[in-house]
Short mmCIF file of C-alpha atoms in Angstrom, two decimals:
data_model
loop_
_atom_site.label_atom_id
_atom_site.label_comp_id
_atom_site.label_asym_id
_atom_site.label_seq_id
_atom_site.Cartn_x
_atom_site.Cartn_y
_atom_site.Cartn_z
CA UNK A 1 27.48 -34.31 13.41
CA UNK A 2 25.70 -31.41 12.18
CA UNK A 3 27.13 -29.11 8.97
CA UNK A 4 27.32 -25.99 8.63
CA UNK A 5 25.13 -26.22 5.47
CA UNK A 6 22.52 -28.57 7.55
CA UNK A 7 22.55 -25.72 9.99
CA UNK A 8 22.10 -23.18 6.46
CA UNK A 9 19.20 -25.32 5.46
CA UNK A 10 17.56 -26.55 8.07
CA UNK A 11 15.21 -24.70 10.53
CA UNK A 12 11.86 -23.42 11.06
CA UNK A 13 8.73 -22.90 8.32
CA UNK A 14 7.06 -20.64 10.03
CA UNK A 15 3.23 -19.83 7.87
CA UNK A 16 -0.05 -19.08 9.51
CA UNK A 17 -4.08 -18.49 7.68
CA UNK A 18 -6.11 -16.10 7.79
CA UNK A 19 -7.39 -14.00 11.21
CA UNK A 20 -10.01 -16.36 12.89
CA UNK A 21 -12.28 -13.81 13.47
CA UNK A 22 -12.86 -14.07 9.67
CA UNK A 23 -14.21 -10.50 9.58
CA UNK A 24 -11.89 -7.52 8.83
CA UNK A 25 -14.06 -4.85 9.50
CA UNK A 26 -15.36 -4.25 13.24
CA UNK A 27 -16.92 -2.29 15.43
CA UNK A 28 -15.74 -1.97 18.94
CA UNK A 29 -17.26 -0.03 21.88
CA UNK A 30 -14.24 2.52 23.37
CA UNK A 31 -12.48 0.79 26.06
CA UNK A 32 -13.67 -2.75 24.87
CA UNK A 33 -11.06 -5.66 24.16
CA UNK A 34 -9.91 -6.10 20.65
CA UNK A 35 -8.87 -9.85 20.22
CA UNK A 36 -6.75 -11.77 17.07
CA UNK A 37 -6.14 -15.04 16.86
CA UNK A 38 -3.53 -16.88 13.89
CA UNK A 39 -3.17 -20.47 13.91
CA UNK A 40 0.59 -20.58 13.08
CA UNK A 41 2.08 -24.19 11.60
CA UNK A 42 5.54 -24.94 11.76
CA UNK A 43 6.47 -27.04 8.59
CA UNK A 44 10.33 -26.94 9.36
CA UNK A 45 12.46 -29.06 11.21
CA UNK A 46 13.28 -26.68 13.98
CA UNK A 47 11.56 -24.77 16.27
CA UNK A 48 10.17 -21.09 15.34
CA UNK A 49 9.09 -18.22 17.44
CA UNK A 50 5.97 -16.11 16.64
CA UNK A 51 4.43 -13.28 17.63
CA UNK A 52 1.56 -10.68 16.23
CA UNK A 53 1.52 -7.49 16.21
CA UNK A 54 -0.65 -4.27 14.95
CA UNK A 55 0.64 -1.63 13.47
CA UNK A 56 -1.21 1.75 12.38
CA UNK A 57 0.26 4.15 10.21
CA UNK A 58 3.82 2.55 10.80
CA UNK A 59 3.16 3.34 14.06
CA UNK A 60 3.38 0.43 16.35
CA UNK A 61 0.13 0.14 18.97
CA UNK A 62 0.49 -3.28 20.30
CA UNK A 63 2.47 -6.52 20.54
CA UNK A 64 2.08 -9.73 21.75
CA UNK A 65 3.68 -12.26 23.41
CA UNK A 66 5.99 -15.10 21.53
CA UNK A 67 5.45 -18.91 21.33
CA UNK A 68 7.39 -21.18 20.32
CA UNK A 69 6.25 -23.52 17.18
CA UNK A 70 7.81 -27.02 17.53
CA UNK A 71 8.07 -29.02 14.31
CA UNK A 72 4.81 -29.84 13.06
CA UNK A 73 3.29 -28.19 14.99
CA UNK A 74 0.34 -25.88 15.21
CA UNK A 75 -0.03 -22.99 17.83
CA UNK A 76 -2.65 -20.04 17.80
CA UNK A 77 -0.96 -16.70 17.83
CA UNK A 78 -2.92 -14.79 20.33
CA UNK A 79 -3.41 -10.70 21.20
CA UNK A 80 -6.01 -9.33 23.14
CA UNK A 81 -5.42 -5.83 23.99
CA UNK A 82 -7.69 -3.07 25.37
CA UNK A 83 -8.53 -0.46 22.89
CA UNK A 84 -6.78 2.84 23.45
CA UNK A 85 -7.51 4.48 20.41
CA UNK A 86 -9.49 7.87 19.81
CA UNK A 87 -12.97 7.43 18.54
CA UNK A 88 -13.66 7.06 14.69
CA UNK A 89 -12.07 4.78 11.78
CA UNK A 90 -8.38 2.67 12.46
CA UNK A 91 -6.95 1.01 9.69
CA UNK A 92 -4.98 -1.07 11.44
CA UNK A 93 -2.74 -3.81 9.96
CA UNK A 94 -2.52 -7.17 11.79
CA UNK A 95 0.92 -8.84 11.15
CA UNK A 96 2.46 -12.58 12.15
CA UNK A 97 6.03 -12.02 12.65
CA UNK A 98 8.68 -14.75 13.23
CA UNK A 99 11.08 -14.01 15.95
CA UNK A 100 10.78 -11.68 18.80
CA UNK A 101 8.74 -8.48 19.42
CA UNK A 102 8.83 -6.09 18.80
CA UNK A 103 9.86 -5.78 15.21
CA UNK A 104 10.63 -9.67 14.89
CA UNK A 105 13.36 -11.16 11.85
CA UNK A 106 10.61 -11.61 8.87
CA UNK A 107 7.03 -11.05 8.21
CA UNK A 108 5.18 -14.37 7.83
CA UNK A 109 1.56 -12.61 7.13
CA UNK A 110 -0.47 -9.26 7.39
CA UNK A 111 -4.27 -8.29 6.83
CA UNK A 112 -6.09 -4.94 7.51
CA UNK A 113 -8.45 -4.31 9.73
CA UNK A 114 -10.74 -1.55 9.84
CA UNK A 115 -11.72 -1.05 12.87
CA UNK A 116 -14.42 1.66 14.07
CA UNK A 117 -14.37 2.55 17.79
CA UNK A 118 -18.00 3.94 19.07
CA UNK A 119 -18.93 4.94 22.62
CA UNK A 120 -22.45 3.91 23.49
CA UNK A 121 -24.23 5.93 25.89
CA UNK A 122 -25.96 3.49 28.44
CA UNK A 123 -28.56 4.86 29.98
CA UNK A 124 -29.70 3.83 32.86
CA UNK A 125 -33.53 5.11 35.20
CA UNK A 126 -32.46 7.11 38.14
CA UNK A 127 -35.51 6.97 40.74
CA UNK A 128 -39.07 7.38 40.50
CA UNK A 129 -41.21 8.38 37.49
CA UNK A 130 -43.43 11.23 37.79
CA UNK A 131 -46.84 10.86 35.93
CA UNK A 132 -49.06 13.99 35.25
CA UNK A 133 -47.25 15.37 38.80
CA UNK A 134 -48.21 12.63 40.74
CA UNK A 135 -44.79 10.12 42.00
CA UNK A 136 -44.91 6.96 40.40
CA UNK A 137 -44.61 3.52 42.16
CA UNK A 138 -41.20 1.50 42.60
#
């Protein structure tokens, strides 16, 4: 029969490393996916829930989905989300949260990111080139 103080001491150890990505600072073209991925290890000896989610400014831009981290167990923490930001600098900050989104019951880990979103031009030829007035050939 299970206690009330194995229930009080027992449960999930939620921790997770560093972003894979490895880089904090990117570049992204406007529009483009941004993706994060945090290997998240259960230690406990009941099951967890995780999720990540980006904050900037305290302001909440996205939040993904939550898995569920068995005992020793490890599961990657995934978000990929399509950029909707304005062009220029983020600082963004990338957080593991045990529980549910979108504000989850404790903060297992957070980085910054600083994240610069560009917009290309791509240029493409558009018909014929004209050399010393004369049409080009195809």
């Amino acid at each position: 029969m299970t206690s009330l103080l194995d229930f009080l001491t027992h449960g999930a150890r939620l921790s997770v490393g560093q972003v894979q990505h490895g880089q904090f600072t990117r570049t992204k073209q406007l529009g483009a996916p941004i993706d994060l991925t945090w290997p998240c290890t259960n230690s406990g000896d009941g099951d967890g829930t995780a999720f990540i989610r980006v904050t900037e400014a305290g302001l909440l831009l996205w939040s993904g989905a939550p898995f569920t981290v068995q005992p020793d167990q490890t599961v990657p923490l995934n978000l990929k989300e399509t950029i909707d930001l304005s062009l220029g600098l983020h600082n963004l900050i990338a957080e593991a949260r045990e529980g549910f989104p979108p504000t989850g019951s404790r903060l297992i880990a957070a980085d910054t990111l600083a994240l610069t979103v560009v917009s290309n031009p791509i240029l493409t030829a558009v018909g014929l080139p004209t050399i010393a007035g004369v049409l080009g050939a195809t």
